[in-house]
XYZ file of C-alpha atoms in Angstrom:
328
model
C 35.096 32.976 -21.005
C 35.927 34.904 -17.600
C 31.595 34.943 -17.010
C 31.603 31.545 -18.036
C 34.315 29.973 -15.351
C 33.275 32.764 -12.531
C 34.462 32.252 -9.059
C 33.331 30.053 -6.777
C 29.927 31.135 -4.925
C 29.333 34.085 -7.065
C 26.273 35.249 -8.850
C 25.056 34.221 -12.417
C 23.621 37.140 -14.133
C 21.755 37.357 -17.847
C 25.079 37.752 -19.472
C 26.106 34.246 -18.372
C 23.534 32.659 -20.135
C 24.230 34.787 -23.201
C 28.061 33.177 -22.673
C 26.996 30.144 -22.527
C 24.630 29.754 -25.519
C 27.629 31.526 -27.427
C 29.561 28.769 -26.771
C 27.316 26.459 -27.867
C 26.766 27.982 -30.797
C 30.183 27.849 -31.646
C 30.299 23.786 -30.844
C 27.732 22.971 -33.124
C 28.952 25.323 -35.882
C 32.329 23.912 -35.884
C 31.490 20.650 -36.410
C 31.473 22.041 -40.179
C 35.395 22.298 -40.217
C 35.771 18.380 -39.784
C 33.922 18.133 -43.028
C 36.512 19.995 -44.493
C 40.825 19.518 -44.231
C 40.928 21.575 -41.055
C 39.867 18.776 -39.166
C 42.266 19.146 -36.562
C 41.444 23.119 -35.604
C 37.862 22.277 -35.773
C 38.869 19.436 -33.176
C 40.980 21.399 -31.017
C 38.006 24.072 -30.985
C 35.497 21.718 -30.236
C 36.914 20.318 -27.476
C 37.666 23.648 -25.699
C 34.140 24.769 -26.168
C 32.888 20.961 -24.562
C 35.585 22.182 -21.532
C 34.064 25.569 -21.372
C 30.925 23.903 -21.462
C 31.313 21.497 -18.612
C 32.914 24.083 -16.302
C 29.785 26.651 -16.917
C 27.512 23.868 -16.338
C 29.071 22.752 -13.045
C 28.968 26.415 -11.979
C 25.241 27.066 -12.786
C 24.530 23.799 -10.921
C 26.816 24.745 -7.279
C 25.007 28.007 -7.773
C 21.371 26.821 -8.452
C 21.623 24.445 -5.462
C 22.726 27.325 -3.399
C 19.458 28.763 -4.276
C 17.462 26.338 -3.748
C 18.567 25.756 0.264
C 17.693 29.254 0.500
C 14.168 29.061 -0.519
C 12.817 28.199 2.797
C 10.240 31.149 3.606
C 6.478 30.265 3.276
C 6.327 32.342 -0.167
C 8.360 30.863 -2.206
C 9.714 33.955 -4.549
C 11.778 31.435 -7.405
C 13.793 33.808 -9.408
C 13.775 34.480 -13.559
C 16.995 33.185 -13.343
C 16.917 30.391 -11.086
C 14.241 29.426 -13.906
C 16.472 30.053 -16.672
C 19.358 27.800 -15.166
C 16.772 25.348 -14.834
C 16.183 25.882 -18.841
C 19.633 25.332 -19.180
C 20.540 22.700 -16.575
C 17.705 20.463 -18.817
C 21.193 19.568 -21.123
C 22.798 18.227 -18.189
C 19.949 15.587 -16.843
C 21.760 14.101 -13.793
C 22.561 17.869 -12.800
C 18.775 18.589 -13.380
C 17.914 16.373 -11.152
C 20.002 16.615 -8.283
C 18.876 20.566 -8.537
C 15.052 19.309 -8.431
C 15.577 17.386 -5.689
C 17.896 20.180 -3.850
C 14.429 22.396 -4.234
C 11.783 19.382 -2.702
C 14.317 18.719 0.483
C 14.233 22.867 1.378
C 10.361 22.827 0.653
C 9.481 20.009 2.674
C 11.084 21.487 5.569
C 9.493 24.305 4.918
C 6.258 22.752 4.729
C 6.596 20.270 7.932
C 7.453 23.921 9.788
C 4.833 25.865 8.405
C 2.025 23.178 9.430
C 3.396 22.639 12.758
C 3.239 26.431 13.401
C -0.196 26.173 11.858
C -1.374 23.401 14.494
C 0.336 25.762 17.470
C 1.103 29.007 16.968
C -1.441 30.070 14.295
C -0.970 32.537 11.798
C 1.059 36.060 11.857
C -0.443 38.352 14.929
C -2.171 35.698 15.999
C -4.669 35.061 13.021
C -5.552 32.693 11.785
C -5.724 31.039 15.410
C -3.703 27.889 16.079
C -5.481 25.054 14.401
C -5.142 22.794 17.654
C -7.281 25.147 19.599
C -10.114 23.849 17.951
C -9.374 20.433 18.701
C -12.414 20.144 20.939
C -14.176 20.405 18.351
C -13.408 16.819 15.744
C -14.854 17.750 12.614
C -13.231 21.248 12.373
C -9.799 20.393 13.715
C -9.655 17.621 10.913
C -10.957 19.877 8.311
C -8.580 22.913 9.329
C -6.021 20.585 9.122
C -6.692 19.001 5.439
C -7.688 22.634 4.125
C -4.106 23.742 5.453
C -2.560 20.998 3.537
C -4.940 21.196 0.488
C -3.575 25.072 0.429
C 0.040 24.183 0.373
C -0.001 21.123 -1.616
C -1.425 23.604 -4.452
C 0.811 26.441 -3.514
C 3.935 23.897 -3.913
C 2.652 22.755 -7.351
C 2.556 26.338 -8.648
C 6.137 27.191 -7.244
C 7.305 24.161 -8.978
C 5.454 24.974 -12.053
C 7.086 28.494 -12.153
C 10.823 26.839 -11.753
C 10.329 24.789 -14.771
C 7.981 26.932 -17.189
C 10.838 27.487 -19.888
C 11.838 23.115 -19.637
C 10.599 21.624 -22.549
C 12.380 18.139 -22.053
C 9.468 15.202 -21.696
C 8.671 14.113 -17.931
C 8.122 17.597 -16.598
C 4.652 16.758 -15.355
C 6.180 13.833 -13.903
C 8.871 15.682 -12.136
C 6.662 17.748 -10.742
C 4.248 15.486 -9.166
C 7.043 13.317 -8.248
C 8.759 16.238 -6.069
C 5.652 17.444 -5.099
C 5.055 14.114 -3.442
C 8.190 14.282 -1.529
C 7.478 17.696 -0.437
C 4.440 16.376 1.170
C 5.613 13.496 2.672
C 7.157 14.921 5.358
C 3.409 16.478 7.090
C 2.220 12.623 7.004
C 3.185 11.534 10.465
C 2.018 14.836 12.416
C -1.227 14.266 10.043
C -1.555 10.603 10.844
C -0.938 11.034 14.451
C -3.568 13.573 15.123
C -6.370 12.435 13.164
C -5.836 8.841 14.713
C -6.437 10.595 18.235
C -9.537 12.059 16.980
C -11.134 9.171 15.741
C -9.976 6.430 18.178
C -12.042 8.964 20.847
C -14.440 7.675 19.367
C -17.054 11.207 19.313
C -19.449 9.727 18.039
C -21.452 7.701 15.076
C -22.649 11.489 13.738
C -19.425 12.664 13.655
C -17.237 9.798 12.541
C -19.469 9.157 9.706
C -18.973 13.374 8.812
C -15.049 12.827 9.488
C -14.981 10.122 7.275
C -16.968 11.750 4.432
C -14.367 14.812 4.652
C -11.577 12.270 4.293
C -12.773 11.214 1.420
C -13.858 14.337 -0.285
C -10.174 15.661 0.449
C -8.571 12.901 -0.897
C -10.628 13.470 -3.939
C -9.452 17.114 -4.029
C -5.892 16.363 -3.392
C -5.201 13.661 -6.238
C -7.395 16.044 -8.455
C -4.572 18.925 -7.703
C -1.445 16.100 -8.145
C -2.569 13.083 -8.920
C -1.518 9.816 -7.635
C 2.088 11.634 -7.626
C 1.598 12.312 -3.408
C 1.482 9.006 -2.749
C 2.028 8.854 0.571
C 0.102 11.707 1.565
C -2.835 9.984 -0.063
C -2.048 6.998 1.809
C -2.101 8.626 5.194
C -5.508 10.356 3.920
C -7.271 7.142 3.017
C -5.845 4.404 5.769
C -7.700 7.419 8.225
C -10.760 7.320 6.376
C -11.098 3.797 6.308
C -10.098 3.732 10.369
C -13.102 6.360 10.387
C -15.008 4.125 8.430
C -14.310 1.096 10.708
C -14.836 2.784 13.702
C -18.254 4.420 12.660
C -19.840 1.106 11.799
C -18.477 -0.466 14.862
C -19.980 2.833 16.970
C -23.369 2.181 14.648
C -23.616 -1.563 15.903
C -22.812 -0.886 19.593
C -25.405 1.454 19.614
C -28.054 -0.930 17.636
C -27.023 -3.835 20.038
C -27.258 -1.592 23.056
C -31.147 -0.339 22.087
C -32.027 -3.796 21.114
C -31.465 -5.098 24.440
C -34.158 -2.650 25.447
C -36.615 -4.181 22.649
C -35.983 -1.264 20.820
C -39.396 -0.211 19.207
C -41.641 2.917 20.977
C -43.946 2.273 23.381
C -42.750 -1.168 24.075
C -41.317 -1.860 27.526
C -37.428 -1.369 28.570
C -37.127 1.595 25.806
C -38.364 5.051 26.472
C -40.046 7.003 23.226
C -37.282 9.898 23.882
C -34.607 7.220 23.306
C -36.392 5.619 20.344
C -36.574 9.028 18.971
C -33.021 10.822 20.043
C -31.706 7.758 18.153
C -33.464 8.137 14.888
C -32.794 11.811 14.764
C -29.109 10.958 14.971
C -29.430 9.013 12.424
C -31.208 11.189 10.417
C -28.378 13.426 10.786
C -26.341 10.853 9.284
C -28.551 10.373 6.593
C -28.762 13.918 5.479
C -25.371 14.534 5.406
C -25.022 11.290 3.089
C -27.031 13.481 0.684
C -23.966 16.256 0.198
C -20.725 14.620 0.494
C -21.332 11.301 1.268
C -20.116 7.413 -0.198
C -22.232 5.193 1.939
C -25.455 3.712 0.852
C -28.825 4.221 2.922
C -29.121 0.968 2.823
C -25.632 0.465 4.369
C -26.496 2.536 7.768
C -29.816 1.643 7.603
C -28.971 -2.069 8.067
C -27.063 -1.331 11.257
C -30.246 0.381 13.030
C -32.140 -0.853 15.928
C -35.917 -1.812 15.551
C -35.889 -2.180 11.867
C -36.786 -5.411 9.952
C -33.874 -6.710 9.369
C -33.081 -6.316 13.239
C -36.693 -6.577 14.718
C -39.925 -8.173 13.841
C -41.619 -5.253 15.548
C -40.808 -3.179 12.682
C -43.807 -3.622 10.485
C -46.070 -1.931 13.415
C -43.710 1.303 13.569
C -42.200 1.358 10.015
C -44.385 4.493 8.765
C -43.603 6.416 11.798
C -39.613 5.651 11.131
C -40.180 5.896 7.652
C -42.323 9.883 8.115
C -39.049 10.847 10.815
C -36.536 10.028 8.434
C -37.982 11.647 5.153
C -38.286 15.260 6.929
C-alpha cells in the first residue's frame, strides 16, 4: 500500500508495478464475494482497492510527466520503466494521453533546438559543419537541410516506438504518427523560411528544376517513414516544391522569350552558335537529371525551349542537330 501511495516526486521502481497489479488482482477476484452473502465485505474491499487504484495511477502519471520534460537531450534514452508506466497508464486513457502529449511538447523543443544548432553551429567539435555555411551553394543547403530532418523525423518515430512497445490498446500507430507530427511541426517555419530565400533567388532553371526534384523525392521519403501523420511538415515540403516548380517554369520561359528575340536558331543573325549551344546544354542538364529523380515530362520542358517547333518554324532545318545534342 505504502509503494502504492509514495510521496510526492519520488521514484517508481519494479516493485510498484508488482503493487499495483496486486491490487488489481484482488479487484477483479472479489467481485466473486457479491455472488455470494458477503456482499457487503466484497463491496467495502472493492472499493478500497478502486481508491488504491486511483491514487497509484495519479502517482505514476505526476511521475511519468516528470520524465518526460526531462527527455530533452538529442538521444533520447526512454527508460524500461517509463515504458512500463506507459503499459500501465493504457487503463487510464485520458492520463495516457496527456503523458503522450507531455513527451511530443519536450521533443519538439528538442528538435526545433537541435536543427537550429544544425543550420549554425554544426555538429559537436565542429563536425559536421554548420549547414548554413553551405548556403552558397542551393542544392546542398536544401538537401542538408531535408536529410537533417529526414534523420530526426525517423529517430523520433523509433523513440516513440520504444515508449509504447508493451501498449497493446488499438490506435497506437495512430498515436504515434499523430505525436510524431507535432514533434515536427515546430522545424516548419525555420524550414519554410530558408528554402523560400533559396528559391525566390532565383539560381537558376538547372538548379530550381534539381531543388524541386529533391523536394519531391523527400516528401516521398518522409510520408513513407510517417505517413500522412506529419501533416504539416509535408505541407511546408510540398507548397516549396510547387514554389520551385513555379518559379522554374517561369525561369524556363524568360529564358525561351529572351533567345527568341534573338531568332533563336544557329547561324541565324542576332544569336551567336555559343548561345544556341550553352542553352541546350543547360537544358540537357535538365533533361538528364529528369532521368534519376525526376516528375516532369520531356515533353513538359521541352515545350518551353527556344527554337523548337512549337516556338519556331526554323526548327525543321536544325531539329537533328538539337535532337544528336540532347541524346548524348
Amino acid at each position: 500500500m505504502t509503494l502504492l501511495r509514495g510521496t510526492r516526486g519520488g521514484p517508481v521502481t519494479e516493485d510498484f508495478f508488482k503493487a499495483l497489479g496486486r491490487v488489481k488482482q484482488i479487484h477483479n477476484d472479489v467481485k466473486v464475494l457479491l455472488r455470494t452473502n458477503q456482499q457487503t465485505a466484497g463491496l467495502e474491499i472493492m472499493e478500497q482497492m478502486a481508491l488504491l487504484q486511483e491514487t497509484a495511477y495519479e502517482r505514476l502519471y505526476r511521475w511519468a510527466q516528470s520524465e518526460c520534460r526531462a527527455l530533452t537531450q538529442e538521444s533520447c534514452d526512454v527508460s524500461a520503466v517509463l515504458t512500463q508506466a506507459m503499459e500501465a497508464l493504457q487503463d487510464r486513457p485520458v492520463l495516457y494521453k496527456y503523458t503522450l502529449d507531455e513527451f511530443g511538447t519536450a521533443r519538439r523543443s528538442t528538435v526545433v533546438r537541435g536543427f537550429i544548432d544544425a543550420l549554425t553551429r554544426g555538429g559537436p567539435g565542429g563536425t559536421p559543419r554548420p549547414i548554413e555555411m553551405h548556403s552558397h551553394d542551393p542544392l546542398r543547403y536544401v538537401g542538408d537541410m531535408l536529410a537533417w530532418l529526414h534523420q530526426a523525423t525517423a529517430s523520433e518515430k523509433e523513440h516513440l516506438e520504444a515508449l509504447l512497445k508493451h501498449v497493446t490498446a488499438q490506435g497506437v500507430k495512430e498515436n504515434i504518427q499523430e505525436v510524431v507530427g507535432h514533434i515536427t511541426e515546430g522545424v516548419c517555419r525555420p524550414l519554410k523560411v530558408r528554402i523560400e530565400q533559396v528559391i525566390l533567388a532565383e539560381p537558376g532553371a538547372v538548379l530550381l528544376y534539381k531543388i524541386s526534384n529533391l523536394l519531391k523525392f523527400y516528401h516521398h521519403t518522409i510520408s513513407g517513414i510517417v505517413g500522412n501523420s506529419a501533416a504539416t511538415l509535408l505541407t511546408t515540403i510540398e507548397e516549396m516544391h510547387l514554389l520551385s516548380k513555379k518559379i522554374f517554369f517561369s525561369s524556363l520561359s524568360l529564358h525561351a522569350n529572351k533567345l527568341m528575340d534573338k531568332v533563336g536558331s544557329p547561324g541565324l543573325p542576332g544569336l551567336r552558335p555559343c548561345e544556341w549551344g550553352l542553352s541546350c546544354l543547360d537544358f540537357r542538364d535538365v533533361i538528364s537529371f529528369q532521368v534519376h529523380v525526376g516528375e516532369f515530362s520531356i515533353p513538359q520542358v521541352i515545350v518551353y525551349l527556344p527554337g523548337l517547333v512549337y516556338l519556331h518554324p526554323n526548327m525543321r532545318k536544325i531539329s537533328m542537330s538539337f535532337i544528336t545534342l540532347f541524346s548524348k
